[in-house]
Amino acid sequence: MIANLIGDIARVYALPGLKRAAGVVTRLLPIPQPTMLVGPRASARLGQAVGGFGHRKILVVTDKVVAQLGLMTGLTDALAACGTAFVVFDDITPDAPIPLVEKGIALYQQAGCDAIVAFGGGSVMDAAKAIGLSAANHKHPRELVGYFKGRHGPAPIYAVPTTAGTGSEVTVAAIISDPEAGTKM
């Protein structure tokens, strides 16, 4: 009974203050602002731009539907034309479960990637961010839950949203699911 009361008091009085403090700190951090490419053939233009950045190999994170529909053709053709190597990881499903994120981390490392292109909806974007941060910090995604858990930022992540609404392509946060615990992190 007392423990529940203490927990309730902490949630009511301490949590809002902690949220405000985290908001102030994140506003002071040098978070880069994304550059947006819009309009016809924007993904092809992104491929040309990324191809000129000198990456060794790029991990393209997407889902099966986007891959099967050929929506990435403009991007991948532009990367190939620039001589930029890439590997496609198209296993992402809704709510990006940890086992798929782990599979993406392994592919990123085995293929020797140094950048990521997320091509799809919010789950794809979030999985790409989790893959990048985990790979850069050599930590399991569960160890990176919360604020300031990674010492190193991820490799460059480029995003091509195919849905509207999540805004995941312009935020630093990522949400993935943990099927073992039955939770989202």
Coordinates of C-alpha atoms in Angstrom, one line a residue:
M1 CA 0.0 0.0 0.0
I2 CA 2.7 2.5 1.0
A3 CA 4.8 1.4 -2.0
N4 CA 1.9 2.2 -4.4
L5 CA 1.4 5.6 -2.7
I6 CA 5.1 6.5 -3.1
G7 CA 4.9 5.4 -6.8
D8 CA 1.8 7.5 -7.4
I9 CA 3.4 10.5 -5.7
A10 CA 6.6 10.1 -7.8
R11 CA 4.5 9.9 -11.0
V12 CA 2.4 12.9 -10.2
Y13 CA 5.2 15.2 -8.9
A14 CA 8.6 14.0 -10.1
L15 CA 7.9 12.7 -13.6
P16 CA 6.7 16.0 -15.0
G17 CA 9.8 17.7 -13.7
L18 CA 12.0 15.0 -15.2
K19 CA 10.2 15.4 -18.6
R20 CA 10.7 19.2 -18.5
A21 CA 14.4 18.7 -17.7
A22 CA 14.9 16.2 -20.5
G23 CA 13.2 18.6 -22.9
V24 CA 15.6 21.5 -21.9
V25 CA 18.6 19.2 -22.3
T26 CA 17.6 17.9 -25.7
R27 CA 17.0 21.5 -26.9
L28 CA 20.6 22.4 -25.9
L29 CA 22.1 19.4 -27.7
P30 CA 23.4 19.9 -31.3
I31 CA 20.9 17.8 -33.1
P32 CA 21.3 18.2 -36.8
Q33 CA 18.3 19.4 -38.8
P34 CA 17.3 17.1 -41.7
T35 CA 17.4 18.2 -45.3
M36 CA 14.3 17.4 -47.2
L37 CA 14.1 16.5 -50.8
V38 CA 10.5 16.6 -52.2
G39 CA 8.8 16.2 -55.5
P40 CA 9.1 13.8 -58.5
R41 CA 12.1 11.6 -58.5
A42 CA 13.2 12.7 -55.0
S43 CA 14.4 9.2 -54.1
A44 CA 16.5 9.1 -57.2
R45 CA 18.0 12.5 -56.3
L46 CA 18.7 11.2 -52.8
G47 CA 20.5 8.2 -54.4
Q48 CA 22.7 10.6 -56.4
A49 CA 23.4 12.7 -53.4
V50 CA 24.2 9.8 -51.1
G51 CA 26.3 8.2 -53.9
G52 CA 28.5 11.2 -53.9
F53 CA 29.2 11.0 -50.2
G54 CA 31.8 8.2 -50.5
H55 CA 30.2 5.5 -48.4
R56 CA 31.7 2.0 -48.7
K57 CA 28.4 0.2 -48.5
I58 CA 24.9 1.2 -47.6
L59 CA 22.3 -0.9 -45.8
V60 CA 18.8 -0.2 -47.3
V61 CA 16.2 -1.0 -44.7
T62 CA 12.7 -1.6 -46.0
D63 CA 9.8 -4.0 -45.9
K64 CA 8.7 -6.8 -48.4
V65 CA 5.8 -4.8 -49.9
V66 CA 7.9 -1.7 -50.7
A67 CA 10.6 -4.0 -52.2
Q68 CA 8.1 -6.0 -54.3
L69 CA 6.4 -2.9 -55.6
G70 CA 9.7 -1.6 -57.0
L71 CA 9.4 1.7 -55.2
M72 CA 13.1 1.8 -54.5
T73 CA 14.2 1.5 -58.1
G74 CA 15.0 5.2 -58.5
L75 CA 17.2 5.1 -55.4
T76 CA 19.0 1.9 -56.1
D77 CA 19.5 2.7 -59.7
A78 CA 21.1 6.1 -58.7
L79 CA 23.3 4.4 -56.1
A80 CA 24.4 1.8 -58.7
A81 CA 25.1 4.5 -61.3
C82 CA 27.3 6.3 -58.7
G83 CA 29.2 3.1 -58.0
T84 CA 28.0 2.9 -54.4
A85 CA 27.6 -0.6 -53.1
F86 CA 24.4 -1.4 -51.1
V87 CA 22.6 -4.4 -49.6
V88 CA 18.8 -4.5 -49.1
F89 CA 17.3 -5.7 -45.8
D90 CA 13.6 -6.1 -46.5
D91 CA 12.4 -8.1 -43.5
I92 CA 10.9 -5.3 -41.4
T93 CA 7.4 -5.8 -40.3
P94 CA 5.0 -3.5 -38.3
D95 CA 6.2 -2.6 -34.9
A96 CA 9.8 -3.7 -35.8
P97 CA 10.4 -6.6 -33.4
I98 CA 13.8 -7.0 -31.7
P99 CA 14.7 -10.3 -33.6
L100 CA 14.4 -8.5 -36.9
V101 CA 16.4 -5.5 -35.6
E102 CA 19.1 -8.0 -34.5
K103 CA 19.1 -9.5 -37.9
G104 CA 19.6 -6.1 -39.5
I105 CA 22.4 -5.3 -37.1
A106 CA 24.2 -8.5 -38.1
L107 CA 23.7 -7.8 -41.8
Y108 CA 25.0 -4.2 -41.3
Q109 CA 28.1 -5.5 -39.6
Q110 CA 28.8 -8.5 -41.8
A111 CA 28.4 -6.5 -45.0
G112 CA 30.7 -3.7 -43.7
C113 CA 28.1 -1.0 -44.1
D114 CA 28.8 2.6 -43.0
A115 CA 25.4 4.2 -43.8
I116 CA 21.7 3.4 -43.8
V117 CA 18.8 4.3 -46.0
A118 CA 15.4 3.7 -44.4
F119 CA 12.8 3.4 -47.2
G120 CA 9.3 2.9 -45.9
G121 CA 6.9 3.7 -43.1
G122 CA 7.5 4.5 -39.4
S123 CA 8.4 0.9 -38.4
V124 CA 11.1 0.9 -41.1
M125 CA 12.4 4.3 -40.0
D126 CA 12.5 3.2 -36.3
A127 CA 14.2 -0.1 -37.1
A128 CA 16.9 1.7 -39.2
K129 CA 17.6 4.0 -36.3
A130 CA 17.8 1.1 -33.8
I131 CA 20.1 -0.8 -36.2
G132 CA 22.3 2.2 -36.6
L133 CA 22.6 3.1 -32.9
S134 CA 23.1 -0.5 -31.8
A135 CA 25.8 -1.1 -34.4
A136 CA 27.6 2.1 -33.5
N137 CA 27.6 1.4 -29.8
H138 CA 28.1 -2.4 -30.0
K139 CA 25.1 -2.8 -27.6
H140 CA 21.9 -4.7 -27.8
P141 CA 18.8 -2.6 -28.5
R142 CA 17.4 -3.3 -25.0
E143 CA 20.5 -1.6 -23.5
L144 CA 19.8 1.6 -25.5
V145 CA 16.3 2.2 -24.2
G146 CA 15.9 5.7 -22.7
Y147 CA 17.8 8.9 -22.9
F148 CA 21.6 9.2 -23.5
K149 CA 22.3 5.4 -23.5
G150 CA 24.6 5.4 -26.5
R151 CA 28.0 7.0 -26.4
H152 CA 28.3 7.2 -30.2
G153 CA 25.8 8.4 -32.7
P154 CA 24.7 6.1 -35.5
A155 CA 26.2 6.1 -38.9
P156 CA 24.5 8.5 -41.3
I157 CA 20.8 7.6 -41.8
Y158 CA 18.9 8.8 -44.9
A159 CA 15.1 8.4 -44.9
V160 CA 12.5 8.0 -47.7
P161 CA 9.1 8.0 -46.1
T162 CA 6.4 6.1 -48.0
T163 CA 3.6 7.0 -45.5
A164 CA 2.5 10.2 -43.9
G165 CA 1.9 10.8 -40.3
T166 CA 4.5 9.2 -38.1
G167 CA 7.2 11.8 -38.6
S168 CA 9.8 9.2 -37.7
E169 CA 12.0 10.4 -40.6
V170 CA 12.7 13.7 -38.8
T171 CA 13.0 12.6 -35.1
V172 CA 15.8 10.9 -33.1
A173 CA 13.4 8.6 -31.3
A174 CA 12.7 5.1 -32.3
I175 CA 10.1 2.6 -31.1
I176 CA 10.6 -1.1 -31.5
S177 CA 8.7 -4.1 -30.0
D178 CA 10.0 -6.7 -27.6
P179 CA 8.0 -9.9 -28.3
E180 CA 9.6 -11.7 -25.3
A181 CA 8.3 -9.0 -22.8
G182 CA 5.2 -8.2 -24.8
T183 CA 6.1 -4.5 -24.8
K184 CA 7.2 -1.6 -27.0
M185 CA 10.4 0.2 -26.2

